[in-house]
Short mmCIF file of C-alpha atoms and ligand atoms in Angstrom, two decimals:
data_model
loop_
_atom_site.label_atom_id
_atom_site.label_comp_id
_atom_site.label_asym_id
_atom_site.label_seq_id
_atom_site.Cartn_x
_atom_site.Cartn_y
_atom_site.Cartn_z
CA UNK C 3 -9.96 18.98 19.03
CA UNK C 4 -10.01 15.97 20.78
CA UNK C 5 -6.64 14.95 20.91
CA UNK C 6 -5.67 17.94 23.05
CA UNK C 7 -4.75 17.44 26.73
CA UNK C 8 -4.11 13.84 28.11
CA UNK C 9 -7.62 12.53 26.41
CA UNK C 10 -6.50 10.02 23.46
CA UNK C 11 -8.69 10.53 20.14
CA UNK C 12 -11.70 8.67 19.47
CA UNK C 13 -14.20 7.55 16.57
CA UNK C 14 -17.12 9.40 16.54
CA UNK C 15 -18.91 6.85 15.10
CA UNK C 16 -18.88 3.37 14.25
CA UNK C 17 -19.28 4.34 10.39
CA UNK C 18 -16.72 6.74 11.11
CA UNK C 19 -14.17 3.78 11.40
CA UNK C 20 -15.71 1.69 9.41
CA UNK C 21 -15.05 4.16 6.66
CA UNK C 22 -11.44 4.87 8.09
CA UNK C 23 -10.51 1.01 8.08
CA UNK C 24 -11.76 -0.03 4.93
CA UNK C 25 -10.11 3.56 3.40
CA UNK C 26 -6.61 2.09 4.73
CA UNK C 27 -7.84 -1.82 2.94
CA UNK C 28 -8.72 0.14 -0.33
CA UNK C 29 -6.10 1.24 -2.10
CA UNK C 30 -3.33 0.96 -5.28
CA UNK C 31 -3.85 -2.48 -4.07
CA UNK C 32 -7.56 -2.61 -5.19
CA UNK C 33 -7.25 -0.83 -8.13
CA UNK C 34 -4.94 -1.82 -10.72
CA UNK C 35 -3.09 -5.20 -8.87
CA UNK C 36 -6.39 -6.92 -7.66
CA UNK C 37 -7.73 -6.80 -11.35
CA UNK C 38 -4.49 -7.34 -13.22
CA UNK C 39 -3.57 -10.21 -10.61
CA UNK C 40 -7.29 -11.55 -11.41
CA UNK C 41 -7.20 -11.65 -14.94
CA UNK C 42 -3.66 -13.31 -15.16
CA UNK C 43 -4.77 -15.87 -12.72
CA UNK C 44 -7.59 -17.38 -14.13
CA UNK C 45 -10.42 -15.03 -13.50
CA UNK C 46 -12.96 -16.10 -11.65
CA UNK C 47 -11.27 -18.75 -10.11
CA UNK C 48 -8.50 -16.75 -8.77
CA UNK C 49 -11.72 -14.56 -7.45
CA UNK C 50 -13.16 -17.65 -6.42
CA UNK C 51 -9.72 -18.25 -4.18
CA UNK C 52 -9.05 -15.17 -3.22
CA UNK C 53 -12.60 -14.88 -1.56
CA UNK C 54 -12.14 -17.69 0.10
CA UNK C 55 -8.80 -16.09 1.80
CA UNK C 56 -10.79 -13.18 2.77
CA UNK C 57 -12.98 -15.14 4.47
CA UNK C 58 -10.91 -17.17 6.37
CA UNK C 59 -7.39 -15.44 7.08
CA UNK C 60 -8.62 -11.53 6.86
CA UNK C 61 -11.42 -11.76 8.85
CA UNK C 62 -9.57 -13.67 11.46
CA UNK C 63 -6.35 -11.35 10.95
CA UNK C 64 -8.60 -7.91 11.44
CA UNK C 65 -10.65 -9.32 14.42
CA UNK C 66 -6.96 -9.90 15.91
CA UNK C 67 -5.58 -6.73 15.19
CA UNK C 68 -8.68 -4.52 16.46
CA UNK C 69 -8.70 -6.81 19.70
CA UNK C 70 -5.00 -5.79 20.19
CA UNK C 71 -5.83 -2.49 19.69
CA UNK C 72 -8.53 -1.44 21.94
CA UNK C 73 -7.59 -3.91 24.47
CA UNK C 74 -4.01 -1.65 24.10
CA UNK C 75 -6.20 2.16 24.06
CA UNK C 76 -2.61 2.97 22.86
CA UNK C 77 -0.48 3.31 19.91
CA UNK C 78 1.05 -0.70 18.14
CA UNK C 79 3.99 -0.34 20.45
CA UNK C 80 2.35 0.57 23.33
CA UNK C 81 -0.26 -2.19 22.66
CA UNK C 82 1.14 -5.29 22.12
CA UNK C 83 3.76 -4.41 25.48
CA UNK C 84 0.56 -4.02 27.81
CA UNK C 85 0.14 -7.58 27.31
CA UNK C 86 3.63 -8.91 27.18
CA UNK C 87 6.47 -6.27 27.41
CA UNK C 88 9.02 -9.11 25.18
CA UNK C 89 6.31 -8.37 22.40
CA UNK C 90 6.83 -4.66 22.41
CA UNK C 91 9.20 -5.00 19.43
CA UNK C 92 6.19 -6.62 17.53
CA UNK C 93 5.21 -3.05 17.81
CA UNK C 94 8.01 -1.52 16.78
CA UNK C 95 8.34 -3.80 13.85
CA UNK C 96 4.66 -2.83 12.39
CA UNK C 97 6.00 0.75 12.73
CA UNK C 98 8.57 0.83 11.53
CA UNK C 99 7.31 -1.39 8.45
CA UNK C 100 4.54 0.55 8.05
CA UNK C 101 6.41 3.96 8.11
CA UNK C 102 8.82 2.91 5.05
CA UNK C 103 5.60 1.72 3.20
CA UNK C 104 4.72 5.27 3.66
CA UNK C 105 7.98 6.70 2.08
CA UNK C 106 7.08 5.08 -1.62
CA UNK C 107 3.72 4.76 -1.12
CA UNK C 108 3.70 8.53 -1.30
CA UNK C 109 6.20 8.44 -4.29
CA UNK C 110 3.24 6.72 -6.19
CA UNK C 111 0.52 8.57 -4.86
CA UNK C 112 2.67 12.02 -6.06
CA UNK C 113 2.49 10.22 -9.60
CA UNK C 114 -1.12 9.79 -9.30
CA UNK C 115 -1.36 13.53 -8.42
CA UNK C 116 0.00 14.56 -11.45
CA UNK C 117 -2.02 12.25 -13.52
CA UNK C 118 -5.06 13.95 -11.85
CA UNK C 119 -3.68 17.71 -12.73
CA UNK C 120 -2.79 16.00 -16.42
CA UNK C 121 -6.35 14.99 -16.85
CA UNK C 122 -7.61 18.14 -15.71
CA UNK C 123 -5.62 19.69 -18.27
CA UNK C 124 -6.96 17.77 -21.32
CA UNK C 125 -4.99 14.45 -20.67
CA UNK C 126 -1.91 13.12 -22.28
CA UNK C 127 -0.62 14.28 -25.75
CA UNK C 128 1.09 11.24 -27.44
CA UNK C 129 2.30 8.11 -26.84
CA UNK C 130 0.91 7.28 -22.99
CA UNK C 131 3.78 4.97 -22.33
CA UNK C 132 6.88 7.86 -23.22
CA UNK C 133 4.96 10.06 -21.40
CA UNK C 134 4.61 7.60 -17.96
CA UNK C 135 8.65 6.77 -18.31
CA UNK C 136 9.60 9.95 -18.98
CA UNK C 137 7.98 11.75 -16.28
CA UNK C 138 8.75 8.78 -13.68
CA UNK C 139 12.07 8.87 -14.44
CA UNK C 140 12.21 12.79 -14.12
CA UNK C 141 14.24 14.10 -11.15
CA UNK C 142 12.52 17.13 -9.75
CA UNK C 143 8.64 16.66 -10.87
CA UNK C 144 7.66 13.31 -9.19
CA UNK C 145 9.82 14.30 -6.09
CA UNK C 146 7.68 18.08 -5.99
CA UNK C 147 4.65 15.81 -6.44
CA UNK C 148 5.59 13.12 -3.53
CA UNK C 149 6.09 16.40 -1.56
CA UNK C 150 2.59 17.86 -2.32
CA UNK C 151 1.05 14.04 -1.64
CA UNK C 152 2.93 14.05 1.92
CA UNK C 153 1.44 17.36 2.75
CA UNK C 154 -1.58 16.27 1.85
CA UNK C 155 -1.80 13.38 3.77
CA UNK C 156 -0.20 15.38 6.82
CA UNK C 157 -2.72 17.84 6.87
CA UNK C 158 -5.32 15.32 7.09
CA UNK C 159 -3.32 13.71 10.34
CA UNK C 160 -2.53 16.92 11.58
CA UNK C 161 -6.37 17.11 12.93
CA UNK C 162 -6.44 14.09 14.56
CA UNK C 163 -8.99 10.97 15.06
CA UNK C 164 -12.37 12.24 14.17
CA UNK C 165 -11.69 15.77 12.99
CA UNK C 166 -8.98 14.68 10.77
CA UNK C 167 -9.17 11.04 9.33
CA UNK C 168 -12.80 10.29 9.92
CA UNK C 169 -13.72 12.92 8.39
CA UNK C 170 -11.54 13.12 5.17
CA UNK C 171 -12.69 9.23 5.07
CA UNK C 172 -16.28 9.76 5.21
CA UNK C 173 -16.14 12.57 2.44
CA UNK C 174 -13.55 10.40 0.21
CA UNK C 175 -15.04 6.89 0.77
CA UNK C 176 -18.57 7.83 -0.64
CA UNK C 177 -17.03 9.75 -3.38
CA UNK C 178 -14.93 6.76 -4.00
CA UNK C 179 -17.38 4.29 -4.12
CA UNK C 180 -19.54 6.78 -6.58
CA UNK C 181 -17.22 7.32 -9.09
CA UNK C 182 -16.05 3.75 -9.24
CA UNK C 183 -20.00 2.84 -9.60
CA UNK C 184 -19.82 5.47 -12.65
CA UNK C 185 -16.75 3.92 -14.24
CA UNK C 186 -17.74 0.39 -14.02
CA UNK C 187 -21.49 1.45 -15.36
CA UNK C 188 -19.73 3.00 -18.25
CA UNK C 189 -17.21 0.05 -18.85
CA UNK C 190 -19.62 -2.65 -18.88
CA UNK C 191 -22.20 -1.05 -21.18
CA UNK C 192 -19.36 -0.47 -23.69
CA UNK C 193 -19.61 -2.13 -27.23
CA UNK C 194 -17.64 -5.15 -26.97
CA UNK C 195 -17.28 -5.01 -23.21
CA UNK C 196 -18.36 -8.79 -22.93
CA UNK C 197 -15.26 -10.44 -23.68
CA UNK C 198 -13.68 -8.60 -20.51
CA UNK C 199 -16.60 -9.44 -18.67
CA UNK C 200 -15.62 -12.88 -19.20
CA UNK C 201 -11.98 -12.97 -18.45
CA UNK C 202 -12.48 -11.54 -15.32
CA UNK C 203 -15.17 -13.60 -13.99
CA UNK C 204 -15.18 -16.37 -16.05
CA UNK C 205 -13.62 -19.82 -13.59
CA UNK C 206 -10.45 -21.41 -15.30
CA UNK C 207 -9.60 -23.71 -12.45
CA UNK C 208 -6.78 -25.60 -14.72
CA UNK C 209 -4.91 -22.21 -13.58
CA UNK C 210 -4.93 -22.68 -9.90
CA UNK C 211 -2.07 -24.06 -8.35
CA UNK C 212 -0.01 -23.22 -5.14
CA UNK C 213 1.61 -20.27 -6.46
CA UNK C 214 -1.20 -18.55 -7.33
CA UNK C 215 -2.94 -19.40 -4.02
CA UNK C 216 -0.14 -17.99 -2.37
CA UNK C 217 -0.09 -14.92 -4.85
CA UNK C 218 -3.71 -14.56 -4.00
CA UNK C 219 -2.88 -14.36 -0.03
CA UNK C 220 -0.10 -12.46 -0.13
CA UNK C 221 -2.52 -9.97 -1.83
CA UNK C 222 -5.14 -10.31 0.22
CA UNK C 223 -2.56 -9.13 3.41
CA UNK C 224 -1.46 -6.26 1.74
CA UNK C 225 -4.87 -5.09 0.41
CA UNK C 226 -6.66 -5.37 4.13
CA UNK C 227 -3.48 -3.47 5.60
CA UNK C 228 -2.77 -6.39 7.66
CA UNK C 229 0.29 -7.26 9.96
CA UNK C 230 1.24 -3.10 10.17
CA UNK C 231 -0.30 -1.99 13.23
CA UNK C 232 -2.77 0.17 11.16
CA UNK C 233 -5.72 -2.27 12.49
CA UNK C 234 -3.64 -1.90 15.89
CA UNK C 235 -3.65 1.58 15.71
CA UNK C 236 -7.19 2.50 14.58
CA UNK C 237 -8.81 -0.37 16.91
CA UNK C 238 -7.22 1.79 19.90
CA UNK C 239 -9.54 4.95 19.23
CA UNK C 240 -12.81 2.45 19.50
CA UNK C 241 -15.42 2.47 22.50
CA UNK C 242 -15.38 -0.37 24.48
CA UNK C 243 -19.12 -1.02 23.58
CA UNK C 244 -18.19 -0.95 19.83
CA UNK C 245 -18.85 -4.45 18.49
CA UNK C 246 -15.66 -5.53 17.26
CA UNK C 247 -16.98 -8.63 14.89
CA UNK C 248 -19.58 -6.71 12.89
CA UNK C 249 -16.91 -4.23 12.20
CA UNK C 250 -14.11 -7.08 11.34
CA UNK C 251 -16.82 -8.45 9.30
CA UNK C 252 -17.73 -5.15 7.13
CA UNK C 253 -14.12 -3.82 6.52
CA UNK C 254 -12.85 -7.14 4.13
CA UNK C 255 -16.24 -6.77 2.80
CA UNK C 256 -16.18 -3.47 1.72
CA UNK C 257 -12.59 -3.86 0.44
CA UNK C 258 -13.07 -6.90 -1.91
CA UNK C 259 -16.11 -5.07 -3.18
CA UNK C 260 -13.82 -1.62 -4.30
CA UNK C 261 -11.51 -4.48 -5.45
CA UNK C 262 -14.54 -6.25 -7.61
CA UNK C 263 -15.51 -2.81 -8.81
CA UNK C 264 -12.42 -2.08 -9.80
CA UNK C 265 -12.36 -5.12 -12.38
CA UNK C 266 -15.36 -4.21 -13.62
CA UNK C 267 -14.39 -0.73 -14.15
CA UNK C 268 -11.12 -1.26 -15.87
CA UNK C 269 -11.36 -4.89 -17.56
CA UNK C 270 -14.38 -4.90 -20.08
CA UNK C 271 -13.11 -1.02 -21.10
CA UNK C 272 -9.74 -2.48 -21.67
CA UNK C 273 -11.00 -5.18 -24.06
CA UNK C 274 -13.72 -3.48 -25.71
CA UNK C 275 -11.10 -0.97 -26.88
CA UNK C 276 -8.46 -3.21 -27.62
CA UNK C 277 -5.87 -3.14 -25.54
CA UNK C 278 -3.72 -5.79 -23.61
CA UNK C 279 -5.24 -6.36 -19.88
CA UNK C 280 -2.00 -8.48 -18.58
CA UNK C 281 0.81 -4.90 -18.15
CA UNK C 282 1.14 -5.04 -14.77
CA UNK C 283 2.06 -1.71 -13.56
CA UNK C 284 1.47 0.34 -16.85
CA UNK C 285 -2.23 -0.91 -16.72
CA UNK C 286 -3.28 2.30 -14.84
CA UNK C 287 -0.72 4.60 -16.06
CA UNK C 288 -0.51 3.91 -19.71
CA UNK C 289 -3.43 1.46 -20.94
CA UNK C 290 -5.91 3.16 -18.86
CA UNK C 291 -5.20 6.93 -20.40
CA UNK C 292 -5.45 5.29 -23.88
CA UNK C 293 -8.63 3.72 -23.28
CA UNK C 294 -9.51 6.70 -21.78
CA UNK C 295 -8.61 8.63 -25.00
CA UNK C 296 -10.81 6.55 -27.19
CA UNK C 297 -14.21 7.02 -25.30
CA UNK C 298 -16.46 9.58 -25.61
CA UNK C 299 -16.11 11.72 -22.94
CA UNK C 300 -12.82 9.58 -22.20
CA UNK C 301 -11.46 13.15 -20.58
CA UNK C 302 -14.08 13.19 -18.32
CA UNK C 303 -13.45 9.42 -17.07
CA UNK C 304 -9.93 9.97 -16.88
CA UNK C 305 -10.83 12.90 -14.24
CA UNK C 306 -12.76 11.01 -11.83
CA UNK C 307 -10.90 7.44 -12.47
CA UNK C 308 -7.51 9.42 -11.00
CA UNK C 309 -9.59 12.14 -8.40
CA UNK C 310 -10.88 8.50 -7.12
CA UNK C 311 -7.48 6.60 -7.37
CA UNK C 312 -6.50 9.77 -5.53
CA UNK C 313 -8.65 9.12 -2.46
CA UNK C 314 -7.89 5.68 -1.87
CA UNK C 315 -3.94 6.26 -1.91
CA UNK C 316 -4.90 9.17 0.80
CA UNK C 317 -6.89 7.23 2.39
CA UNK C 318 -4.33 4.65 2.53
CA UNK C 319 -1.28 7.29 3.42
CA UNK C 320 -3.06 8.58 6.05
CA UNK C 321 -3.43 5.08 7.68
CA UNK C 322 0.15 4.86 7.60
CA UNK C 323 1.13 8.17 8.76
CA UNK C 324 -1.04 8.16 11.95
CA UNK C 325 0.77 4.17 12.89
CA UNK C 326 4.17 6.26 13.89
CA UNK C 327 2.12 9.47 14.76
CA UNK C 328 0.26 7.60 17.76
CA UNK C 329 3.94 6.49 19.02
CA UNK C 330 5.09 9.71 19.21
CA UNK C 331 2.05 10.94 20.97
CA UNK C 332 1.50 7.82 23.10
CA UNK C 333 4.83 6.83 24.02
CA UNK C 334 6.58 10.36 23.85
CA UNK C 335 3.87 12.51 24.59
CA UNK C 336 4.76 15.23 22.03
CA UNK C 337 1.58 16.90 20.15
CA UNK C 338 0.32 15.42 17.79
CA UNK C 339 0.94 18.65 15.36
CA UNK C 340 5.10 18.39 16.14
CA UNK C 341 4.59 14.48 15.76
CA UNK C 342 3.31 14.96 12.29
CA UNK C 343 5.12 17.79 10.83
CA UNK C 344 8.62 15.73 12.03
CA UNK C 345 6.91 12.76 10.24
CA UNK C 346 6.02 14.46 7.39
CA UNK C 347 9.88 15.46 6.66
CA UNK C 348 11.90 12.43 7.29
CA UNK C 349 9.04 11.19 5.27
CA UNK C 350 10.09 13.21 2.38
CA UNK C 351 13.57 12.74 2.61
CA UNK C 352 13.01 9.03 2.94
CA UNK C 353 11.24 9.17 -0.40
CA UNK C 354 13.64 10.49 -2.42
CA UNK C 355 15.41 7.35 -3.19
CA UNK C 356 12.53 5.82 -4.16
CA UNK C 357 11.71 8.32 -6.82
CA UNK C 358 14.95 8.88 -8.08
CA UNK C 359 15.53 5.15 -8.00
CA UNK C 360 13.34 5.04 -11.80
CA UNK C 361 15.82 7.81 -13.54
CA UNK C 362 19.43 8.61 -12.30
CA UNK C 363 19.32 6.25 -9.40
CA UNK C 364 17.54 3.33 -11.92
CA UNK C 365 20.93 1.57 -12.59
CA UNK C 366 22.64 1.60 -8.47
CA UNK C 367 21.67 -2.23 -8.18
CA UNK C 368 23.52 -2.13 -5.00
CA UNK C 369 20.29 -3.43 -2.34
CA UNK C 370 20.95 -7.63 -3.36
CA UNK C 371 21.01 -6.74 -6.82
CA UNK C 372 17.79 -4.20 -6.47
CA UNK C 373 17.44 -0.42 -7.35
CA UNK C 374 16.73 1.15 -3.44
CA UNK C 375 12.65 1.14 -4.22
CA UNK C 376 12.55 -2.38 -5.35
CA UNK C 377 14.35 -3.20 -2.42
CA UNK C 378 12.22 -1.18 -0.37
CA UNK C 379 9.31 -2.97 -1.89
CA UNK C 380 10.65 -6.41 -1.42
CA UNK C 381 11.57 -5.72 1.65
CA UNK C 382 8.26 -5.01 2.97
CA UNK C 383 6.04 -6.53 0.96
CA UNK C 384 7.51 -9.82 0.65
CA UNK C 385 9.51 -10.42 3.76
CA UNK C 386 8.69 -8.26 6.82
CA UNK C 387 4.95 -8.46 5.77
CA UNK C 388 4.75 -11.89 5.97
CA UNK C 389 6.95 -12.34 9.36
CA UNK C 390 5.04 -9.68 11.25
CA UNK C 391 1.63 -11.55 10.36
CA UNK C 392 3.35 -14.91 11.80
CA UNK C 393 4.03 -13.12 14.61
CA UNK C 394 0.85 -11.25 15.16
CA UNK C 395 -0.41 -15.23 14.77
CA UNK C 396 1.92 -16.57 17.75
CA UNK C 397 1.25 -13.78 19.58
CA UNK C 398 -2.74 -14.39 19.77
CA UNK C 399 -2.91 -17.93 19.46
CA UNK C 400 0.18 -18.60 21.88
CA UNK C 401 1.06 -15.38 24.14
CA UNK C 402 -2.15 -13.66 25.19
CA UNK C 403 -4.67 -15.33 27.66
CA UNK C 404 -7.33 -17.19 25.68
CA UNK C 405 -9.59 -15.97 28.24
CA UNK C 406 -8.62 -12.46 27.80
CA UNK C 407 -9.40 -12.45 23.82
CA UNK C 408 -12.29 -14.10 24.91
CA UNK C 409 -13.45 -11.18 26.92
CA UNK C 410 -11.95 -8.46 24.35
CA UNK C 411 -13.97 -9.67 21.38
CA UNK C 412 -16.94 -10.19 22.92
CA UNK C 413 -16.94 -7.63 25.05
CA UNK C 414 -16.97 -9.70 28.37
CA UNK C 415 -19.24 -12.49 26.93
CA UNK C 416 -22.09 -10.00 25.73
CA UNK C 417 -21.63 -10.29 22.06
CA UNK C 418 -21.94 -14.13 20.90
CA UNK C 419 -19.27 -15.87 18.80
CA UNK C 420 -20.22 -19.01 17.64
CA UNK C 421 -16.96 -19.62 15.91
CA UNK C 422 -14.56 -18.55 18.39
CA UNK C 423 -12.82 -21.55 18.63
CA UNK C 424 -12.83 -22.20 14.67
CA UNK C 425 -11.46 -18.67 14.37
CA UNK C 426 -8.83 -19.15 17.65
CA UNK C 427 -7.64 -22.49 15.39
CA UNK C 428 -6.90 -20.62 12.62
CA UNK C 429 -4.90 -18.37 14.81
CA UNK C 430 -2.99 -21.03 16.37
CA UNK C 431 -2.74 -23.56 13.67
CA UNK C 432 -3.40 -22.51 10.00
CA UNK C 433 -2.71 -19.19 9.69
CA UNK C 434 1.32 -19.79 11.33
CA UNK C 435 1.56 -22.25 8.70
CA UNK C 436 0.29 -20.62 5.53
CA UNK C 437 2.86 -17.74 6.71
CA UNK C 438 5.71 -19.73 7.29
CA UNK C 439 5.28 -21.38 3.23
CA UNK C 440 4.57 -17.70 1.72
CA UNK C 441 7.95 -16.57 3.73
CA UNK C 442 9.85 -19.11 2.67
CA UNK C 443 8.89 -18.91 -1.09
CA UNK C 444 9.67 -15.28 -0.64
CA UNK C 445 12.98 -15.50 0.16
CA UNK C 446 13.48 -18.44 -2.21
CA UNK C 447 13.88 -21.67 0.20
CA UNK C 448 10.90 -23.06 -1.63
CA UNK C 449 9.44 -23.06 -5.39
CA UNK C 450 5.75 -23.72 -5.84
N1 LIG B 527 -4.14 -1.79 1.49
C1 LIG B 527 -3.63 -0.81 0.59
C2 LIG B 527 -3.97 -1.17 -0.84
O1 LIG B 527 -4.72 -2.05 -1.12
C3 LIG B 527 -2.16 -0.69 0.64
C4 LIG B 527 -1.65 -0.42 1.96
C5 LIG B 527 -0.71 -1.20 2.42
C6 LIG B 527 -2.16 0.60 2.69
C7 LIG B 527 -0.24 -0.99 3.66
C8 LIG B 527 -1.71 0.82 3.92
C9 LIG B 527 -0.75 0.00 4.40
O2 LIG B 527 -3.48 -0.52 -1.73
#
């Protein structure tokens, strides 16, 4: 294994992270908020918008982040303080952020678990949305399934770099993209499938207005993984010949394809078998198992729509678990196995709030008015998210030598970059500012 001795883990190929990065980007995100946020939005012209962020902020977010990181060839912490040891706690922030993501991301991903063993089983008996509340708000089931999820995604960490993630990635990815391709083949060929075609892609720009631009970037932050050191992190392990723009390029690309997909798999089936596209959350837990119910083969769909939700929550959790394992290992030097299996268990623990928090715990309001997982969900999502990207912003665009970014993402002037400058200015100027308007509308300074 690679990791062993004082030699830090490395990508064995550029795929290899490719595959890794864009498996952190694709995730619950993709596949039931990008769709449902789409089709409340206005369809193709939230698309149309949200594209357009991709473009302008992710790109230039992701190229900052893997710059960071291999410049660093260390875990977030360790990164940002090699070039300015005030920004350390930048570090520690995206950390620490992206380790209580972790704790109810995993809650989720245990429910998606069991929705995979359901399936497997011959699917749900009854009404889908009794069963979803029931079991969520169930004490010991969804807290044994966060469990098995965390182990899962440990085990994957526990082998490190390129024998551990780059590998699960590059069997999950594929598999991902294949089933998804299967779904969405299936969906759109359905009888009446047109009318969802429509309402997904289909421009109403009447519906754009500053809140859902800012919906759409929020969402296009938390989809790409930005602002949590996972770019950090995973830029660390590259070779200093890897070209760092075709990769910053490919990831967003990849990820608002899965997210494309995804609408394509779940809209048009949703109409054609009349049901209600706009529930939110209960999209992939209860409409989805009752569309699933009324198509032939439906059982078999249902199989490989939750084995593939599977491996982009995994691929996710793993992102997030290796952010705090590289600290321990860089900054601590313990092994990476000790760093994990510590990990794993606070992990756990951490987590149990946020499961019990939809049964017994549902009513202790006592986080602002907010059951502990909204909280935690607010908390990350909507504030810390938000004010980590700012600072990732200032801390490009203001704190680290132009000349040294310069060098990093070109790799000493070899690679050429016609739009450094264009990209630098959205560091510097546009970016900061976009930030500073979603923060404030977060916390409620400002209505738009
Ligand atoms: N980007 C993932 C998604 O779209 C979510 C995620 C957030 C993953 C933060 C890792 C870190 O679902």
């Amino acid at each position: 294994m690679e990791e062993k001795g004082l030699k830090r883990g490395q990508w064995s190929s550029t795929l290899g992270f490719i595959l890794a990065a864009a498996g952190s980007a694709v995730g619950l995100g993709n596949l039931w908020k990008f769709p449902y946020l789409a089709g409340k939005n206005g369809g193709g012209a939230y698309l149309f918008v949200y594209l357009i962020f991709v473009g302008i902020i992710g790109f230039t977010m992701i190229l900052a982040e893997m710059a960071i990181g291999r410049n660093g060839q260390s875990d977030a912490f360790g990164a940002y303080k090699k070039i300015s040891e005030n920004w350390k706690y930048l570090g520690v922030l995206q950390i620490l952020v992206s380790f209580l993501i972790l704790s109810y991301y995993s809650v989720i991903g245990g429910w998606v678990l069991k929705y995979v063993f359901t399936f497997l089983s011959g699917g749900i008996k009854g009404d889908k949305a009794t069963f979803f509340t029931n079991y969520i708000s169930s004490t010991n089931g969804p807290i044994i399934f966060h469990l098995f999820f965390m182990i899962a995604t440990a085990a994957i960490v526990f082998k490190g770099v390129s024998s551990g993630i780059e590998k699960a990635s590059k069997f999950m990815m594929p598999a991902l993209f294949g089933l998804l391709i299967l779904i969405a083949l299936r969906s759109v060929t359905l009888p009446g499938a047109g009318a969802g075609i429509k309402f997904f892609l289909k421009p109403d720009f009447s519906k754009i207005n500053g809140s859902v631009a800012l919906d759409a970037l929020s969402q296009v932050f938390y989809s790409l993984s930005l602002a949590m050191g996972i770019t950090v992190t995973y830029g660390s392990y590259l070779r200093k010949e890897e070209n760092l723009l075709g990769n910053a390029v490919k990831v967003p690309i990849l990820d608002t394809l899965v997210a494309m997909l995804a609408g394509f798999a779940i809209l048009p089936a949703v109409f054609a078998l009349g049901f209600e596209p706009g529930a939110g959350p209960g999209l992939m837990f209860i409409t989805l198992p009752a569309v699933f119910e009324k198509m032939t083969f439906g059982i078999i769909f249902g199989i490989m729509f939750f084995i593939l939700v599977l491996f982009a929550a995994l691929t996710s959790s793993i992102s997030l678990l290796e952010v705090s394992t590289s600290l321990l290992v860089d900054q601590f030097k313990m092994k990476r196995e000790k760093a994990v299996i510590i990990l794993t268990v606070l992990l756990f623990l951490l987590g149990i709030p946020s499961s019990l928090s939809m049964g017994s715990w549902a009513d202790l309001k006592i986080f602002f008015g907010m059951n502990f997982f909204d909280f935690l969900i607010y908390l990350t999502d909507n504030v810390f998210l938000p004010v980590s990207g700012l600072l990732t912003c200032i801390f490009v665009g203001y704190v680290w030598k132009k000349t040294d970014i310069y060098n990093q993402v070109t790799n000493n002037g070899t690679i050429t970059f016609k739009l450094f400058k264009a990209w630098f200015g959205v560091l510097r100027y546009l970016a900061p500012v976009i930030l500073v308007v979603i923060l404030l509308k977060s916390l409620g300074f400002i209505n738009i």
